[in-house]
XYZ file of C-alpha atoms in Angstrom:
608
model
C 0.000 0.000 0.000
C 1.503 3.842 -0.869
C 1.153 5.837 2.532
C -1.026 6.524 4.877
C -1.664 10.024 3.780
C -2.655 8.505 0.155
C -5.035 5.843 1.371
C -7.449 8.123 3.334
C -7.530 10.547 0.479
C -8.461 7.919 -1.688
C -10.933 6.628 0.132
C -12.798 10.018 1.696
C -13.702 10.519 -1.722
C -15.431 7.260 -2.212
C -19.441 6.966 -1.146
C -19.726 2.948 0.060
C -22.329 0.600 0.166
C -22.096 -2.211 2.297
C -24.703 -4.954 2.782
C -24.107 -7.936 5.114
C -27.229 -9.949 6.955
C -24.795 -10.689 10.001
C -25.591 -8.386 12.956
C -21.971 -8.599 14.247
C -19.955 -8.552 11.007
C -22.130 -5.815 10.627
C -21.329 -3.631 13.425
C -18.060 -4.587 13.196
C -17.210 -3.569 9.815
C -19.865 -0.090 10.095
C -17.449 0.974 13.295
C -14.467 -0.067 10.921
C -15.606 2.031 7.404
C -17.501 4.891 8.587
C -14.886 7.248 9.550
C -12.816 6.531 6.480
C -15.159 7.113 3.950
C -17.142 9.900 2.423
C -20.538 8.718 2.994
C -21.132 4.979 4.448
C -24.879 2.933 3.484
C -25.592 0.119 4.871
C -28.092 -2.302 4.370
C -28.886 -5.953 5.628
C -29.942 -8.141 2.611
C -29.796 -7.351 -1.083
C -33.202 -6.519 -1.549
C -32.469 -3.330 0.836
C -28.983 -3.153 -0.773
C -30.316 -2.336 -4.301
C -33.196 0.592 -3.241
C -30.197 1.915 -1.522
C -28.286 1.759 -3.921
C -30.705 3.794 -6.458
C -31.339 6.086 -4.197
C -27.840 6.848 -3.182
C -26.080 5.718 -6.895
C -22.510 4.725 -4.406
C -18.823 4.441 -6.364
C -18.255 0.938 -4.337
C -20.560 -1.596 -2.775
C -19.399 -4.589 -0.419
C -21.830 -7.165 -0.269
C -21.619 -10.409 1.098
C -23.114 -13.386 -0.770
C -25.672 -15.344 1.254
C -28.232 -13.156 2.247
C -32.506 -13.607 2.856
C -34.511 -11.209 0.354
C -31.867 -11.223 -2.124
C -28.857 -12.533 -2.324
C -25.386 -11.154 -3.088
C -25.075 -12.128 -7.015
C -28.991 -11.038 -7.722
C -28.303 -7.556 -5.979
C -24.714 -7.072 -7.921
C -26.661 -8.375 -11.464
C -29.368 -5.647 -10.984
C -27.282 -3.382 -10.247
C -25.090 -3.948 -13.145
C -28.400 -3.237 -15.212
C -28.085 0.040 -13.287
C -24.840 1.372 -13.792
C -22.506 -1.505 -15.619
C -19.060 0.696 -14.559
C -19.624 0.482 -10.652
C -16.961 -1.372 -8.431
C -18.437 -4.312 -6.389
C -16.279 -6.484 -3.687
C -17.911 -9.486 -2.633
C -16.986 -11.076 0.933
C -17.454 -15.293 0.563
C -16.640 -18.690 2.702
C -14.530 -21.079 1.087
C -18.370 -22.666 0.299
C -18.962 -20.357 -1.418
C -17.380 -21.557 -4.826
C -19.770 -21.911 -7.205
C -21.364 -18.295 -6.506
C -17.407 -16.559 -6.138
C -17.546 -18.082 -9.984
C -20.973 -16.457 -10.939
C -19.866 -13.065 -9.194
C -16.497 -13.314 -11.317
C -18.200 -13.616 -14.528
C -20.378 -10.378 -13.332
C -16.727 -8.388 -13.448
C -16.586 -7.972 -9.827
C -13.756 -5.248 -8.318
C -12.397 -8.175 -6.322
C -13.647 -11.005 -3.126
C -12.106 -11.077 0.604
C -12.855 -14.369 2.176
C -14.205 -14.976 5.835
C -13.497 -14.336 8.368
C -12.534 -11.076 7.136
C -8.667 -9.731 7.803
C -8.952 -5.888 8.261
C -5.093 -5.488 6.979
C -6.510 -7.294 3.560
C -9.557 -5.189 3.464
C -7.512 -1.859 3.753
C -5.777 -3.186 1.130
C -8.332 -4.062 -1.396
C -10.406 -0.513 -0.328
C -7.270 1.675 -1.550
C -6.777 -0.624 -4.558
C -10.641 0.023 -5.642
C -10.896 3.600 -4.373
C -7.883 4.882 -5.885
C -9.081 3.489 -9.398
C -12.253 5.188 -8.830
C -10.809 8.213 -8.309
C -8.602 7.693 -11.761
C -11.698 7.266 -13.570
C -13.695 10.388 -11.899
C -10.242 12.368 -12.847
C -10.277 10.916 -16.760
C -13.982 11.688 -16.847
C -12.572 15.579 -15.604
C -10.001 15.743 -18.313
C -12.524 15.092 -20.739
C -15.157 17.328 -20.083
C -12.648 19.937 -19.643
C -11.346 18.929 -23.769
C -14.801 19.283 -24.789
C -15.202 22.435 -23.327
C -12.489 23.971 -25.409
C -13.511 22.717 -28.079
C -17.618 24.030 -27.645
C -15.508 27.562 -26.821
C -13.706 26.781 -30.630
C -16.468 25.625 -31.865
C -18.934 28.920 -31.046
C -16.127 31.364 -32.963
C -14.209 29.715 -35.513
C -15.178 27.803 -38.802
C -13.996 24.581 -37.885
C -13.343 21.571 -39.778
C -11.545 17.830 -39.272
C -10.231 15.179 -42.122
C -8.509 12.104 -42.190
C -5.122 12.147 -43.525
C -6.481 11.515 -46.635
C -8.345 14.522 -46.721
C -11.734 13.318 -46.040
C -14.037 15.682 -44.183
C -15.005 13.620 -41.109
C -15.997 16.886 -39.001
C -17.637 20.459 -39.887
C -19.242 22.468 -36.910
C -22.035 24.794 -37.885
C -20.615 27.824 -38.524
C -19.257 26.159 -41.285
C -22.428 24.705 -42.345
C -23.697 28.287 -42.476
C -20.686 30.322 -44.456
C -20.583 26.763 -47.121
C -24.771 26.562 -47.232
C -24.203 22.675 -46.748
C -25.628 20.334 -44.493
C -23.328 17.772 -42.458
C -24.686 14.926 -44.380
C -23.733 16.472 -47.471
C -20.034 16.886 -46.453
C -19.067 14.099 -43.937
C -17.307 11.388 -46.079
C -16.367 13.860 -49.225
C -13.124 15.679 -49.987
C -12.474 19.657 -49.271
C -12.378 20.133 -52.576
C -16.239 19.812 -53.138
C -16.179 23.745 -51.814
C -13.040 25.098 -53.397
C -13.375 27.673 -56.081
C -12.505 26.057 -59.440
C -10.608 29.754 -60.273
C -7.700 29.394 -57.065
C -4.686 28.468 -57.988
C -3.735 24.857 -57.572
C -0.188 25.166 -56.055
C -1.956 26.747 -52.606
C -2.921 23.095 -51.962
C 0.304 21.396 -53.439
C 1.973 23.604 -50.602
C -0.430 22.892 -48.006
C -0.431 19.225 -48.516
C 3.600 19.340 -48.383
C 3.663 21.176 -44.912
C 1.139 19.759 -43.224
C 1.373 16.065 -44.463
C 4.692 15.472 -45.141
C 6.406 18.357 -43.016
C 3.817 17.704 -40.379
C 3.535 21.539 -39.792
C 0.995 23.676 -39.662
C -0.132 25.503 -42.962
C -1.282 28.967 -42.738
C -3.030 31.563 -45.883
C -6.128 32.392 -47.434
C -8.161 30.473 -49.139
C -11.169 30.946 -52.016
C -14.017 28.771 -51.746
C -17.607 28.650 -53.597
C -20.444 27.556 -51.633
C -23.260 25.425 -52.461
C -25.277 27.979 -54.209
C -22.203 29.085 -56.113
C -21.349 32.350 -54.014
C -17.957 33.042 -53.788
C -16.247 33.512 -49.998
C -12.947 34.074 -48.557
C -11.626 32.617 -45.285
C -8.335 33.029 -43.602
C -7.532 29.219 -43.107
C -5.036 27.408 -40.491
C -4.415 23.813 -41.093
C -2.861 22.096 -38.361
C -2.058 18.117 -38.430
C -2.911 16.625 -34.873
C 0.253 13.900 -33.776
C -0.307 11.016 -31.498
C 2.982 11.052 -28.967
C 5.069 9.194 -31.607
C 4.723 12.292 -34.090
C 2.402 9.733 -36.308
C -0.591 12.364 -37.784
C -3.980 11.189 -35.939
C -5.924 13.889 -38.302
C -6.280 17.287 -39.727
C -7.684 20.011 -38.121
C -8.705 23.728 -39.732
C -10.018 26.636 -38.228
C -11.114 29.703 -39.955
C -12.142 33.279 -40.052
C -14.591 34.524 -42.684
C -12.452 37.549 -44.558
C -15.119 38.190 -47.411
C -15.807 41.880 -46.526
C -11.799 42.282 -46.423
C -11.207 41.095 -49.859
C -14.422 42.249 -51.597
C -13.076 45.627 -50.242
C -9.458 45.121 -50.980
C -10.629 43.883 -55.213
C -13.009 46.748 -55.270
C -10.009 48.810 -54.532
C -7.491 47.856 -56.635
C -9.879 48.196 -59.750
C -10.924 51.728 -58.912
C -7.372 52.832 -58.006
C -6.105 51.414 -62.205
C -8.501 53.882 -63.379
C -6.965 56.930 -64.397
C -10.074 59.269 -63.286
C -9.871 59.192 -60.044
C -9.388 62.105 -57.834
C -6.631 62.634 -55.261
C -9.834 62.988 -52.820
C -11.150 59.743 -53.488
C -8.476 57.730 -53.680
C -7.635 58.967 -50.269
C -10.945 57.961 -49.295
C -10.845 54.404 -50.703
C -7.160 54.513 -48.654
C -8.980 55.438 -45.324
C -11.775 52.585 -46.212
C -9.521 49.986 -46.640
C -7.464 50.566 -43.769
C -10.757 50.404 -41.758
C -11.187 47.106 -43.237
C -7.756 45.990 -42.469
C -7.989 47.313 -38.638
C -11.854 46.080 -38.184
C -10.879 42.362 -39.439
C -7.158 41.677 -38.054
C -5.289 42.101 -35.344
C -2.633 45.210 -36.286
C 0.858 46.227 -35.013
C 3.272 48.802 -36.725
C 6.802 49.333 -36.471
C 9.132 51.610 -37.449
C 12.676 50.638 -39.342
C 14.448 51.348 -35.569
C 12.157 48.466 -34.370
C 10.081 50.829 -32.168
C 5.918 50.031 -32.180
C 4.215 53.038 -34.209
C 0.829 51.717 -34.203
C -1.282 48.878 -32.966
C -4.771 48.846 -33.197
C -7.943 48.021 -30.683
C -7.384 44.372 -31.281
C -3.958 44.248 -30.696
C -4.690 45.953 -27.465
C -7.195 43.796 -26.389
C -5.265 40.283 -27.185
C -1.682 42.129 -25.360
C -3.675 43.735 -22.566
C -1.314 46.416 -22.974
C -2.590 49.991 -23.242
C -1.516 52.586 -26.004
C 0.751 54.534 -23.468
C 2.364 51.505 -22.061
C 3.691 50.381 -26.127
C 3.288 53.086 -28.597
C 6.987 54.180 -28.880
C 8.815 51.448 -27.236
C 10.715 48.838 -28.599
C 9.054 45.437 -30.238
C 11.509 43.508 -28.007
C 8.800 45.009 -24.831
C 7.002 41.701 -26.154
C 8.712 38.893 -25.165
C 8.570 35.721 -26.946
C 7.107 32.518 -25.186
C 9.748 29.586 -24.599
C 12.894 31.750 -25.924
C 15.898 32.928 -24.430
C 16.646 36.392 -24.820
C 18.879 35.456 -27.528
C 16.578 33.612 -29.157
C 14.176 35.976 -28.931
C 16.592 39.114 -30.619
C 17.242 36.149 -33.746
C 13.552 35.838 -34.107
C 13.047 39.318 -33.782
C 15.892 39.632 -36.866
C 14.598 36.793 -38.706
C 10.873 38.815 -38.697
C 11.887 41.924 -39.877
C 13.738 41.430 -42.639
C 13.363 43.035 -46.175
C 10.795 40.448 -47.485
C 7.611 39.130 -46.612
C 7.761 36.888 -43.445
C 4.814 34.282 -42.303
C 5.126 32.242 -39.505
C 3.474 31.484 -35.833
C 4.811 34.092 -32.642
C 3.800 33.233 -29.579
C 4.433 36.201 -27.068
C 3.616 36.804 -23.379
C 0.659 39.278 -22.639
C 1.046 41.670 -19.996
C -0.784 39.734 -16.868
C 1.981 36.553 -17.563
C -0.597 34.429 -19.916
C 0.663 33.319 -23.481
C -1.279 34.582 -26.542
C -0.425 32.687 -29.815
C -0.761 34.133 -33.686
C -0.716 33.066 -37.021
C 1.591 36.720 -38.250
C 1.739 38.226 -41.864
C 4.205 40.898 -41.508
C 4.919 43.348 -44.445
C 7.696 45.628 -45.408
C 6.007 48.692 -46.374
C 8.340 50.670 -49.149
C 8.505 54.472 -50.345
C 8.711 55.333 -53.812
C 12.161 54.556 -53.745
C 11.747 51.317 -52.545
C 13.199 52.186 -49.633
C 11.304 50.478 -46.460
C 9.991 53.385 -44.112
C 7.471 50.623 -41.626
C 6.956 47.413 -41.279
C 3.074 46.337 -40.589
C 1.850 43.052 -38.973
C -1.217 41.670 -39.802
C -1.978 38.725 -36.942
C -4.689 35.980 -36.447
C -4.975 34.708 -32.582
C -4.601 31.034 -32.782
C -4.494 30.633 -29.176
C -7.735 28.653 -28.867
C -6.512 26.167 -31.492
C -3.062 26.013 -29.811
C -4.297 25.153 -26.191
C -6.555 22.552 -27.853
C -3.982 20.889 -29.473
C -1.701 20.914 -26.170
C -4.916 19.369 -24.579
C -4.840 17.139 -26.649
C -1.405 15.891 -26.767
C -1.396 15.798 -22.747
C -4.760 14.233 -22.120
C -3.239 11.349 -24.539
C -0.415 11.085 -22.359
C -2.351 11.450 -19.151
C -4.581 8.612 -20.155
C -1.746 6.621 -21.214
C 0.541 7.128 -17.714
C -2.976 6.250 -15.953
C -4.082 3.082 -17.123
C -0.548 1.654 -16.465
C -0.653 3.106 -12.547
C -4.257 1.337 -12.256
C -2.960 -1.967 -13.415
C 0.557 -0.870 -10.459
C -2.439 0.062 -7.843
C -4.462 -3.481 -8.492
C -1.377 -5.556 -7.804
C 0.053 -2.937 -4.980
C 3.581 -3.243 -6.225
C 5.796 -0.268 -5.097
C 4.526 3.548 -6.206
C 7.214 4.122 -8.818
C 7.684 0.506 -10.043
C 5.847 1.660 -13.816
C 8.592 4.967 -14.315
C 11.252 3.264 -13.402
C 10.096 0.248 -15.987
C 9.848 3.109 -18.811
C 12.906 4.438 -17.875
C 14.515 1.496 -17.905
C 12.818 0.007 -20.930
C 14.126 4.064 -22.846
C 17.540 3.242 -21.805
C 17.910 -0.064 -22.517
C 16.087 0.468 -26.175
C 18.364 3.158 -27.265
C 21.104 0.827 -26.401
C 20.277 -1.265 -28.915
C 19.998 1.043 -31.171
C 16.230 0.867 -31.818
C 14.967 3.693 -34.103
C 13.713 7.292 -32.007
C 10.546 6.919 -32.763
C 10.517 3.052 -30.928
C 12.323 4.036 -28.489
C 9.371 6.911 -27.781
C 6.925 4.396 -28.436
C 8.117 1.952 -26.003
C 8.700 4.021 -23.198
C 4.923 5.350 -23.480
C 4.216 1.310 -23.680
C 5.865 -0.429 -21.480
C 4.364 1.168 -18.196
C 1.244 -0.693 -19.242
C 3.246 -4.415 -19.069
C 1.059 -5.512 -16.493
C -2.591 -3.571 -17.390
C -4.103 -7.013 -17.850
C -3.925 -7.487 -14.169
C -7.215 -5.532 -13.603
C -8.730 -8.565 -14.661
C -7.064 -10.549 -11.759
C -8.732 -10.780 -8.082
C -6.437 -9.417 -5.836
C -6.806 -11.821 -3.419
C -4.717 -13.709 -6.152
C -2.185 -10.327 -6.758
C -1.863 -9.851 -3.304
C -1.450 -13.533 -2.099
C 1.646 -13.653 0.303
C 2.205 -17.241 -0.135
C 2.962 -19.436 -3.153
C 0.057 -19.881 -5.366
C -1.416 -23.029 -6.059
C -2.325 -24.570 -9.632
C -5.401 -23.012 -10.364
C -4.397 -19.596 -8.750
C -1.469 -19.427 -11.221
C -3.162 -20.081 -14.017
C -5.532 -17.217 -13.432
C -2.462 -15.231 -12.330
C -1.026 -16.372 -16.263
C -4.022 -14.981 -18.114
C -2.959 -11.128 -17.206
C -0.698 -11.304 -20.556
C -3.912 -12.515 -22.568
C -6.385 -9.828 -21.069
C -3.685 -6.821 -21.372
C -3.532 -7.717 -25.138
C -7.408 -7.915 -25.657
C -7.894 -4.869 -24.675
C -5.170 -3.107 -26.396
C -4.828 -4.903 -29.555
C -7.510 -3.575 -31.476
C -6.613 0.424 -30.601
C -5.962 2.613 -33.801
C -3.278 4.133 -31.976
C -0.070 2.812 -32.541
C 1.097 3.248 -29.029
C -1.358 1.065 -28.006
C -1.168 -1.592 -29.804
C 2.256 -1.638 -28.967
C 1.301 -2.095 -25.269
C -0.848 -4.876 -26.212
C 2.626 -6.601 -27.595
C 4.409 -5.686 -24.569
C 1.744 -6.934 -22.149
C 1.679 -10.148 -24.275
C 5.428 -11.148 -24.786
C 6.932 -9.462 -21.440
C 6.682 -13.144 -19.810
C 8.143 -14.876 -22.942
C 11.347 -16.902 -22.260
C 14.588 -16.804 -24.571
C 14.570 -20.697 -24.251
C 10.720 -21.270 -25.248
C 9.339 -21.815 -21.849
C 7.756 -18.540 -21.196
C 4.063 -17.818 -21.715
C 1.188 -17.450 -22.755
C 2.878 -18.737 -25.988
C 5.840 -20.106 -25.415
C 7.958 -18.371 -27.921
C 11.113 -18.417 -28.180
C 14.384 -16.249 -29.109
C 14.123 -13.867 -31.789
C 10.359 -14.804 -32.470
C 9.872 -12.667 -29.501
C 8.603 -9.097 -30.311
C 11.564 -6.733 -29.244
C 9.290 -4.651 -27.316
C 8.571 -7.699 -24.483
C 12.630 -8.938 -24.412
C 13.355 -5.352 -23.074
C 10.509 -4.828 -21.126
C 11.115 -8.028 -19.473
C 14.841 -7.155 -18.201
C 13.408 -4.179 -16.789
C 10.509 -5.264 -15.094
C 12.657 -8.184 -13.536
C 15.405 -6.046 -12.368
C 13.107 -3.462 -10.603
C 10.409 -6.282 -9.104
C 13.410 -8.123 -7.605
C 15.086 -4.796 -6.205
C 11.718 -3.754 -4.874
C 10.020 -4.866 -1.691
C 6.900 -6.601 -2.253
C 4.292 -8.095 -0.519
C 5.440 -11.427 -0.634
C 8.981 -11.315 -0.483
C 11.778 -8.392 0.514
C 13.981 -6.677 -1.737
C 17.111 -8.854 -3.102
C 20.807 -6.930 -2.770
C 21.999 -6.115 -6.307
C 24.712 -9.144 -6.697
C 22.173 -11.378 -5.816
C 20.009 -9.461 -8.707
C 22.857 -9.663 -11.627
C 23.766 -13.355 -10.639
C 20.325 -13.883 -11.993
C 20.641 -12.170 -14.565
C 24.081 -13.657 -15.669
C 22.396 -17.761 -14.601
C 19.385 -16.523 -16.662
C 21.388 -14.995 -19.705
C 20.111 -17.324 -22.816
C 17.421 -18.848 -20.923
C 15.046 -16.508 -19.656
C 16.800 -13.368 -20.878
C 18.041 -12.442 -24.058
C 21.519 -12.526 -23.721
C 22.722 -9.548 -25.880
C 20.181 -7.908 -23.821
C 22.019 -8.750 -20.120
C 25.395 -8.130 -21.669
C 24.508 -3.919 -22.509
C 22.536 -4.076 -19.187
C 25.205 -5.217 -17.240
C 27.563 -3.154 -19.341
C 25.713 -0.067 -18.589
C 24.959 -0.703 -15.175
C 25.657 2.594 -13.989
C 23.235 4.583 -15.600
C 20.611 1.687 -14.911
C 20.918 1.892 -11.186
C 21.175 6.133 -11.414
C 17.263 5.732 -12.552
C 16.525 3.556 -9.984
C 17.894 5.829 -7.535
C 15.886 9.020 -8.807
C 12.400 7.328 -8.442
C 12.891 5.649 -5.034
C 9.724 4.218 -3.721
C 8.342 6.471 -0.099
C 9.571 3.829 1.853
C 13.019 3.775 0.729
C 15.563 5.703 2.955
C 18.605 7.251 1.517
């Protein structure tokens, strides 16, 4: 168990439902629980058990099996028909076989047998509680994604496709500005709204950066909507990567910049014709600039690098006033994630003589980031000379924080699921870290390629995810098991894989291998399939040293930690049997670094 501190703030989060018929087992366990939980039920057969249950909708019901009314298993099947995802511990006899095999096949949380050990109890409660909590915090992390995206969805044009290009997503804004209907555009390529007039190397150079570059694409775009009316829209493409920089999708958000460019056309063709007046050319000057300011967000600069101009917008996004920028240097804006002198080449590398597009991210004023999608122009005399430089910005902040929510949820999720299947078999707190750091190290040894090496060390904390399917009275056994115990105990490898294999992420699919083949043998007498050398998937031969190494240097609750020369004359009486031997020669070789991990993620109850 992790400490004290850890298991009561698991467990005052949890509401518990506990029904036993027994008036001292009862009291006995009521005086035990209700201090430790959030809320304690309890009833006294299952018939009570289930109305308290829907009225109370717990996270975790007890229940033992034998009971008038209703028994245990009918109370835990109805309330499966209830709410499928709820955790349910049943307390049996050794009698009680046949039903302990019924309640299994009901995916039960676990069983404690009579007469009931309190230490075991504890146990299982933090095990259960603590993955309740894990999945209350996942639900949390999703909500919060969705919310971003309803706030991206409500002010942006927003659109997903596969990697082929196929629409899968539009929101409604974009229904409205492209007068078609989802059904009309889900399944069908982009180019079904694309002017036939725009020029066809836009798209050869937004396919190259955001497909093959995997960056995003920024410009605008001319498109034709479904009654054949021509509208402009200031597009960002950005590819969304799963952790191994693989692309998952496409996704585009974009502003609707018809007035702009109706106004900036209707311009240019006045301003070729010879009679017009100085007057009204100034006019047309002062009307597009309006434009310009009322549709972007606007900062000027002078040739000394000192801000000239910004407009409302800019002001707004910054939160800086006129008085606090007009005048001052551009360097007053400091750029997100860059040294100071990587923020003066950036600075350089912007205002140059030509044209420059590209993404700034600066700090605003209160300490919060503001990203933009920047246009920046050098504005010449008559002499070509350059007398201001103007920047023309689009806030893709929204877009930006989505995408980091993204990214980290993935990982989040990922880290999670391997410290549920650590919590169900209560090995040490950092025993799944140290495996992926081990597992990192040990891959790039071999040389594997970067993006393996990234893909196992997001994988292999997950080695033993199949043991959710595992009572722990079985996990947490400190004795030997017997026969039929260890073949239960064996069919974590099978489970882990069935729930990963099917995943169209690559990264977890390559957990499913790793929970598979980490109990494979180099001589053939592994499991679950008995293969043997090289037939072995790479990713379960690593994953295997490490786990070994840390679960024998690790105290568990069947056995004490082993000194480390009692850990490498394993490893050396194993080498070509158990282990792959190239694979104990660089461990042993690079010993060093293996044992600094281990000493940066000591367990709590390790002492310097």
């Amino acid at each position: 168990m992790e400490n004290k501190q850890d298991y009561f703030f698991y467990l005052k989060k949890t509401t518990l439902l506990y029904v036993e018929d027994d008036d001292n087992t009862r009291e006995e366990l009521e005086y035990f629980l209700e201090k430790k939980v959030l809320k304690l039920i309890v009833a006294k057969n299952g018939q009570e058990g289930l109305e308290l249950f829907k009225k109370h909708n717990p996270d975790l019901v007890i229940t033992d099996i034998q009971m008038p009314v209703m028994d245990g298993i009918q109370m835990i099947k109805a309330i499966k028909e209830i709410n499928p995802r709820v955790s349910t511990v049943i307390v049996t006899t050794f009698s009680d076989i046949e039903y302990l095999f019924e309640a299994i096949k009901l995916n039960i949380s676990n069983y404690l047998t009579k007469p009931l050990n309190l230490y075991a109890l504890s146990e299982t409660l933090f095990s259960v509680s603590k993955n309740i909590f894990l999945e209350k915090e996942n639900k949390e992390i999703f909500n919060t994604l969705k919310q971003y995206k309803d706030v991206v969805d409500e002010r942006s044009i927003v659109s997903k496709a596969t990697e082929e290009g196929i629409i899968t997503y539009i929101n409604e804004p974009f229904e409205k500005i492209s007068g078609y209907k989802k059904e009309e555009l889900l399944g069908k390529s982009h180019n079904i709204i694309s002017h036939p007039n725009i020029d066809k190397n836009i798209f050869k150079d937004m396919w190259k950066r955001i497909k093959v570059e995997k960056k995003s694409w920024h410009g605008r775009i001319k498109n034709i909507s479904k009654e054949g009316k021509e509208y402009f829209v200031d597009l960002i493409v950005k590819p969304i990567l799963d952790t191994n920089g693989d692309i998952l999708e496409f996704i585009s958000l974009a502003n609707d910049i018809t007035d702009l460019e109706l106004s900036r056309e209707y311009f240019e063709n006045l301003t070729q014709k010879n009679s017009l007046d100085l007057n009204e050319t100034i006019k047309l000057v002062n009307t597009y600039k309006e434009a310009i300011d009322e549709s972007n967000i606007i900062l000027r600069v002078d040739t000394n690098k000192n801000i000239t101009y910004a407009n409302d917008a800019f002001y707004n996004i910054s939160g800086y006033s006129k008085d606090e920028l007009l005048g001052k240097p551009y360097s007053i804006l400091k750029h997100y994630n860059l040294s100071e002198e990587e923020s003066n080449q950036k600075i350089e590398e912007i205002f140059s003589e030509k044209i420059w597009k590209g993404k700034v991210s600066n700090y605003k004023k209160n300490g919060e980031v503001f990203h933009c999608h920047v246009t920046l122009f050098p504005l010449r005399n008559e002499k070509d000379e350059i007398i201001e430089f103007m920047s023309v910005r689009h806030d893709i902040t929204q877009i930006e924080n989505l995408h980091d929510e993204l990214e980290d949820t993935q990982r989040e999720i990922i880290y999670k699921l391997g410290e549920i299947g650590e919590t169900r078999s209560s090995e040490t707190g950092n025993h799944v870290k140290r495996v992926a750091e081990y597992s990192r190290l040990l891959a790039q040894k071999v040389n594997l390629s970067q993006q393996d090496v990234n893909r196992l060390f997001i994988a292999s904390p997950m080695h033993d995810i199949g043991k959710i399917g595992i009572p722990d009275a079985i996990l947490n056994k400190p004795g030997k098991l017997n026969e039929d115990e260890w073949k239960i105990m064996k069919t974590h490898t099978q489970i882990g894989y069935d729930i990963l294999k099917d995943s169209k992420r690559e990264t977890l699919r390559a957990a499913g291998i790793v929970s598979y083949t980490h109990h494979e043998k180099w001589d053939g007498t592994g499991y679950p399939l008995g293969l043997k050398g090289d037939d072995i998937h790479i990713f379960g031969r690593i994953t295997a040293v490490a786990d070994v190494f840390d679960a024998l240097g690790s105290d568990r609750c069947y056995k004490k930690a082993w000194p480390l020369e009692n850990i490498l004359d394993l490893f050396k009486n194993e080498k070509g049997k158990h282990f792959d031997p190239k694979l104990i020669d660089i461990f042993i070789e690079n010993l060093d670094e293996f044992l600094a991990i281990r000493d940066s993620y000591k367990d709590n109850n390790e002492k310097d």
